[in-house]
Amino acid sequence: MSRYKSIVVLTGAGVSAESGIKTFRDGDGLWENHRIEDVCTPEAFARNPGLVQAFYNARRRQLVGAAHPNPAHLALAEFERQFAGKFTLITQNVDDLHERAGSQNLIHMHGELLKARCLKTGAVVPWNEDMDSTTPCPCCKQLGVLRPHIVWFGEMPLDMEKIEMALEQCDLFVAIGTSGQVYPAAGFVQLAAAYGAHTVELNLEPSQGHNLFSEHYYGPASQTVRQYFETLS
Ligand code: BV8
């Protein structure tokens, strides 16, 4: 029987790294010589929609074609299945590897690569193929109105109320595979700690916010996640 009643886990790109999905800041932070922060913005999409659509088409193809959940995703889904308390998984990632591993109570705060959003109606639909300005929208049939269902820099993350509720109610907060550089996600550890939660960081190396956590385990997520969550069962 776990000593915790309500657990919130926050994952970042590091949890999908061993599935072959590049992280944001481990490489040179560039894509086709563009700074990623310059591609993931509404301004970039307005200025050069073709470039931004190509960036997401390439990542969508990789996700659909070659990426699979790794032991870190599987260990989280397994723990959630057997945990008697409340378990909330918040991910900054836009891949569907947590779903494919079996995670249930999952919040995609930065959106989902395998969904499209209609600029006219706001409708969100599943989307596995390429998308560009000639792709008709399935809901209103118009051309040039589809965008990736992704939260770009400067846009409001999704489900923030649900996230804040979970952070206030949890007694354990675990951050996995995130550099702690992007807000508001990077501030979640402080909110959870302010409400009395124990805080743990599982990462390849100390993140930007490592000193905000009470406990740390460093190493690849495919090892540290199972090792840590086994101590909770
Ligand atoms: C918002 C979708 C208002 C796109 C993403 C100045 C100060 C503070 C904030 C700001 C500021 N200037 C601007 C801001 C706000 C801005 C921000 O934080 N900018 C940063 C760059 C300073 N934030 C926003 O704009 C957000 N919106 O603020 O709206 C608001 C505020 C509060 C409440 C309501 C509204 C929106 C941000 C969302 C942007 N979209 N993703 C896409 O994916 O294409 S963010 C993007 O970065 C990804 O989601 C990614 O997940 C996320 C964070 O990166 P990480 O996941 O941490 O990935 P990273 O590569 O950085 O790190 C990987 C880590 O894994 C590393 O530590 C590495 O060591 C580790 N690792 C690697 N391999 C492994 C591993 N760990 C374990 N095992 C391994 N094998």
PDB file of C-alpha atoms and ligand atoms in Angstrom, residues 11-15 17-18 22-26 36-37 40 55-56 59 91-94 109-111 113 150-157 160 164 176-184 202-208 219-222 224, ligand 1:
ATOM      1  CA  THR A  11       6.801  14.451 -18.190  1.00  0.00           C
ATOM      2  CA  GLY A  12       8.895  16.242 -20.790  1.00  0.00           C
ATOM      3  CA  ALA A  13      10.754  15.315 -23.946  1.00  0.00           C
ATOM      4  CA  GLY A  14      13.290  13.210 -22.005  1.00  0.00           C
ATOM      5  CA  VAL A  15      10.707  10.474 -21.374  1.00  0.00           C
ATOM      6  CA  ALA A  17      14.106  10.312 -25.941  1.00  0.00           C
ATOM      7  CA  GLU A  18      14.704   6.533 -25.753  1.00  0.00           C
ATOM      8  CA  LYS A  22      14.611  14.104 -30.385  1.00  0.00           C
ATOM      9  CA  THR A  23      14.348  16.335 -27.319  1.00  0.00           C
ATOM     10  CA  PHE A  24      14.208  20.107 -27.676  1.00  0.00           C
ATOM     11  CA  ARG A  25      17.424  21.093 -26.012  1.00  0.00           C
ATOM     12  CA  ASP A  26      19.731  18.111 -26.081  1.00  0.00           C
ATOM     13  CA  ILE A  36      12.808  25.755 -32.580  1.00  0.00           C
ATOM     14  CA  GLU A  37      11.478  28.642 -30.481  1.00  0.00           C
ATOM     15  CA  CYS A  40       6.752  26.971 -32.547  1.00  0.00           C
ATOM     16  CA  PHE A  55       8.155  21.012 -39.229  1.00  0.00           C
ATOM     17  CA  TYR A  56       5.092  19.243 -37.840  1.00  0.00           C
ATOM     18  CA  ARG A  59       7.576  15.000 -36.662  1.00  0.00           C
ATOM     19  CA  THR A  91       2.740  15.737 -20.250  1.00  0.00           C
ATOM     20  CA  GLN A  92       4.440  18.568 -22.108  1.00  0.00           C
ATOM     21  CA  ASN A  93       4.991  16.114 -24.960  1.00  0.00           C
ATOM     22  CA  VAL A  94       2.819  16.145 -28.067  1.00  0.00           C
ATOM     23  CA  MET A 109      -0.910  20.590 -21.750  1.00  0.00           C
ATOM     24  CA  HIS A 110       0.964  21.507 -24.961  1.00  0.00           C
ATOM     25  CA  GLY A 111      -1.453  19.796 -27.365  1.00  0.00           C
ATOM     26  CA  LEU A 113       0.767  16.059 -32.761  1.00  0.00           C
ATOM     27  CA  ILE A 150      -0.248  22.271 -30.633  1.00  0.00           C
ATOM     28  CA  VAL A 151       0.268  24.993 -27.982  1.00  0.00           C
ATOM     29  CA  TRP A 152       2.951  27.328 -29.344  1.00  0.00           C
ATOM     30  CA  PHE A 153       5.124  29.751 -27.360  1.00  0.00           C
ATOM     31  CA  GLY A 154       2.967  32.674 -26.292  1.00  0.00           C
ATOM     32  CA  GLU A 155      -0.222  30.578 -26.372  1.00  0.00           C
ATOM     33  CA  MET A 156      -2.203  29.442 -23.304  1.00  0.00           C
ATOM     34  CA  PRO A 157      -1.434  25.842 -22.287  1.00  0.00           C
ATOM     35  CA  MET A 160      -4.664  24.748 -16.738  1.00  0.00           C
ATOM     36  CA  GLU A 164      -3.773  23.521 -10.877  1.00  0.00           C
ATOM     37  CA  ILE A 176      10.460  13.156 -15.412  1.00  0.00           C
ATOM     38  CA  GLY A 177      12.658  14.091 -18.395  1.00  0.00           C
ATOM     39  CA  THR A 178      12.159  17.834 -18.453  1.00  0.00           C
ATOM     40  CA  SER A 179      14.777  20.585 -18.457  1.00  0.00           C
ATOM     41  CA  GLY A 180      12.518  22.901 -16.430  1.00  0.00           C
ATOM     42  CA  GLN A 181      12.981  25.768 -18.884  1.00  0.00           C
ATOM     43  CA  VAL A 182       9.446  26.207 -20.209  1.00  0.00           C
ATOM     44  CA  TYR A 183       6.724  27.912 -18.147  1.00  0.00           C
ATOM     45  CA  PRO A 184       4.214  27.490 -16.675  1.00  0.00           C
ATOM     46  CA  LEU A 202      13.918  11.896 -12.383  1.00  0.00           C
ATOM     47  CA  ASN A 203      16.168  13.145 -15.185  1.00  0.00           C
ATOM     48  CA  LEU A 204      19.298  12.341 -17.170  1.00  0.00           C
ATOM     49  CA  GLU A 205      21.077  15.181 -15.364  1.00  0.00           C
ATOM     50  CA  PRO A 206      20.113  18.006 -12.961  1.00  0.00           C
ATOM     51  CA  SER A 207      17.513  20.265 -14.633  1.00  0.00           C
ATOM     52  CA  GLN A 208      17.378  24.047 -14.431  1.00  0.00           C
ATOM     53  CA  GLY A 219      19.913   8.316 -15.250  1.00  0.00           C
ATOM     54  CA  PRO A 220      17.936   7.270 -18.337  1.00  0.00           C
ATOM     55  CA  ALA A 221      14.163   7.291 -17.766  1.00  0.00           C
ATOM     56  CA  SER A 222      13.919   3.714 -19.081  1.00  0.00           C
ATOM     57  CA  THR A 224      14.927   5.356 -13.234  1.00  0.00           C
TER      58      THR A 224
HETATM   59  C1  BV8 B   1       2.479  30.809 -21.803  1.00  0.00           C
HETATM   60  C2  BV8 B   1       4.708  22.400 -28.156  1.00  0.00           C
HETATM   61  C3  BV8 B   1       1.023  32.426 -20.887  1.00  0.00           C
HETATM   62  C4  BV8 B   1       5.485  22.724 -29.364  1.00  0.00           C
HETATM   63  C5  BV8 B   1       5.908  23.585 -26.460  1.00  0.00           C
HETATM   64  C6  BV8 B   1      10.468  34.340 -19.740  1.00  0.00           C
HETATM   65  C7  BV8 B   1      10.356  33.786 -18.475  1.00  0.00           C
HETATM   66  C8  BV8 B   1       9.350  32.871 -18.187  1.00  0.00           C
HETATM   67  C9  BV8 B   1       8.460  32.483 -19.178  1.00  0.00           C
HETATM   68  C10 BV8 B   1       8.589  33.033 -20.422  1.00  0.00           C
HETATM   69  C11 BV8 B   1       9.572  33.959 -20.714  1.00  0.00           C
HETATM   70  N1  BV8 B   1       9.440  34.306 -22.025  1.00  0.00           N
HETATM   71  C12 BV8 B   1       8.393  33.618 -22.563  1.00  0.00           C
HETATM   72  C13 BV8 B   1       7.865  32.867 -21.595  1.00  0.00           C
HETATM   73  C14 BV8 B   1       6.734  31.984 -21.699  1.00  0.00           C
HETATM   74  C15 BV8 B   1       7.103  30.760 -22.520  1.00  0.00           C
HETATM   75  C16 BV8 B   1       8.374  30.116 -22.025  1.00  0.00           C
HETATM   76  O1  BV8 B   1       8.380  29.461 -20.994  1.00  0.00           O
HETATM   77  N2  BV8 B   1       9.472  30.308 -22.796  1.00  0.00           N
HETATM   78  C17 BV8 B   1      10.740  29.724 -22.396  1.00  0.00           C
HETATM   79  C18 BV8 B   1      11.526  29.348 -23.671  1.00  0.00           C
HETATM   80  C19 BV8 B   1      11.490  30.725 -21.527  1.00  0.00           C
HETATM   81  N3  BV8 B   1       6.015  29.842 -22.310  1.00  0.00           N
HETATM   82  C20 BV8 B   1       4.950  29.912 -23.114  1.00  0.00           C
HETATM   83  O2  BV8 B   1       4.856  30.653 -24.061  1.00  0.00           O
HETATM   84  C21 BV8 B   1       3.795  29.011 -22.724  1.00  0.00           C
HETATM   85  N4  BV8 B   1       2.597  29.811 -22.679  1.00  0.00           N
HETATM   86  O3  BV8 B   1       3.361  31.122 -21.026  1.00  0.00           O
HETATM   87  O4  BV8 B   1       1.251  31.440 -21.884  1.00  0.00           O
HETATM   88  C22 BV8 B   1       0.480  31.719 -19.686  1.00  0.00           C
HETATM   89  C23 BV8 B   1       1.261  31.570 -18.539  1.00  0.00           C
HETATM   90  C24 BV8 B   1       0.733  30.924 -17.438  1.00  0.00           C
HETATM   91  C25 BV8 B   1      -0.563  30.430 -17.482  1.00  0.00           C
HETATM   92  C26 BV8 B   1      -1.300  30.580 -18.649  1.00  0.00           C
HETATM   93  C27 BV8 B   1      -0.789  31.222 -19.759  1.00  0.00           C
HETATM   94  C28 BV8 B   1       3.555  27.940 -23.759  1.00  0.00           C
HETATM   95  C29 BV8 B   1       4.768  27.033 -23.815  1.00  0.00           C
HETATM   96  C30 BV8 B   1       4.433  25.854 -24.719  1.00  0.00           C
HETATM   97  C31 BV8 B   1       5.323  25.877 -25.927  1.00  0.00           C
HETATM   98  N5  BV8 B   1       5.152  24.630 -26.645  1.00  0.00           N
HETATM   99  N6  BV8 B   1       5.653  22.441 -27.063  1.00  0.00           N
HETATM  100  C32 BV8 B   1       6.028  21.465 -29.930  1.00  0.00           C
HETATM  101  O5  BV8 B   1       6.211  20.470 -29.204  1.00  0.00           O
HETATM  102  O6  BV8 B   1       6.294  21.510 -31.143  1.00  0.00           O
HETATM  103  S1  BV8 B   1       7.176  23.645 -25.370  1.00  0.00           S
HETATM  104  C33 BV8 B   1       8.331  22.447 -25.712  1.00  0.00           C
HETATM  105  O7  BV8 B   1       9.295  22.553 -24.658  1.00  0.00           O
HETATM  106  C34 BV8 B   1       7.866  21.007 -25.624  1.00  0.00           C
HETATM  107  O8  BV8 B   1       6.528  20.858 -25.183  1.00  0.00           O
HETATM  108  C35 BV8 B   1       8.769  20.433 -24.552  1.00  0.00           C
HETATM  109  O9  BV8 B   1       8.239  19.376 -23.916  1.00  0.00           O
HETATM  110  C36 BV8 B   1       8.875  21.623 -23.705  1.00  0.00           C
HETATM  111  C37 BV8 B   1       9.790  21.653 -22.574  1.00  0.00           C
HETATM  112  O10 BV8 B   1      10.955  21.072 -22.946  1.00  0.00           O
HETATM  113  P1  BV8 B   1      11.313  19.685 -22.259  1.00  0.00           P
HETATM  114  O11 BV8 B   1      10.170  18.752 -22.392  1.00  0.00           O
HETATM  115  O12 BV8 B   1      11.791  19.957 -20.885  1.00  0.00           O
HETATM  116  O13 BV8 B   1      12.429  19.188 -23.214  1.00  0.00           O
HETATM  117  P2  BV8 B   1      13.963  19.619 -23.200  1.00  0.00           P
HETATM  118  O14 BV8 B   1      14.569  19.137 -24.472  1.00  0.00           O
HETATM  119  O15 BV8 B   1      14.063  21.053 -22.821  1.00  0.00           O
HETATM  120  O16 BV8 B   1      14.584  18.786 -21.976  1.00  0.00           O
HETATM  121  C38 BV8 B   1      14.652  17.386 -22.044  1.00  0.00           C
HETATM  122  C39 BV8 B   1      15.175  16.928 -20.710  1.00  0.00           C
HETATM  123  O17 BV8 B   1      15.186  15.509 -20.717  1.00  0.00           O
HETATM  124  C40 BV8 B   1      16.595  17.386 -20.444  1.00  0.00           C
HETATM  125  O18 BV8 B   1      16.675  17.874 -19.120  1.00  0.00           O
HETATM  126  C41 BV8 B   1      17.427  16.121 -20.595  1.00  0.00           C
HETATM  127  O19 BV8 B   1      18.498  16.072 -19.666  1.00  0.00           O
HETATM  128  C42 BV8 B   1      16.437  15.040 -20.252  1.00  0.00           C
HETATM  129  N7  BV8 B   1      16.679  13.767 -20.922  1.00  0.00           N
HETATM  130  C43 BV8 B   1      17.188  13.558 -22.165  1.00  0.00           C
HETATM  131  N8  BV8 B   1      17.237  12.225 -22.398  1.00  0.00           N
HETATM  132  C44 BV8 B   1      16.733  11.598 -21.301  1.00  0.00           C
HETATM  133  C45 BV8 B   1      16.380  12.585 -20.361  1.00  0.00           C
HETATM  134  N9  BV8 B   1      15.870  12.285 -19.146  1.00  0.00           N
HETATM  135  C46 BV8 B   1      15.692  10.977 -18.863  1.00  0.00           C
HETATM  136  N10 BV8 B   1      16.003   9.975 -19.710  1.00  0.00           N
HETATM  137  C47 BV8 B   1      16.530  10.246 -20.933  1.00  0.00           C
HETATM  138  N11 BV8 B   1      16.858   9.228 -21.757  1.00  0.00           N
END
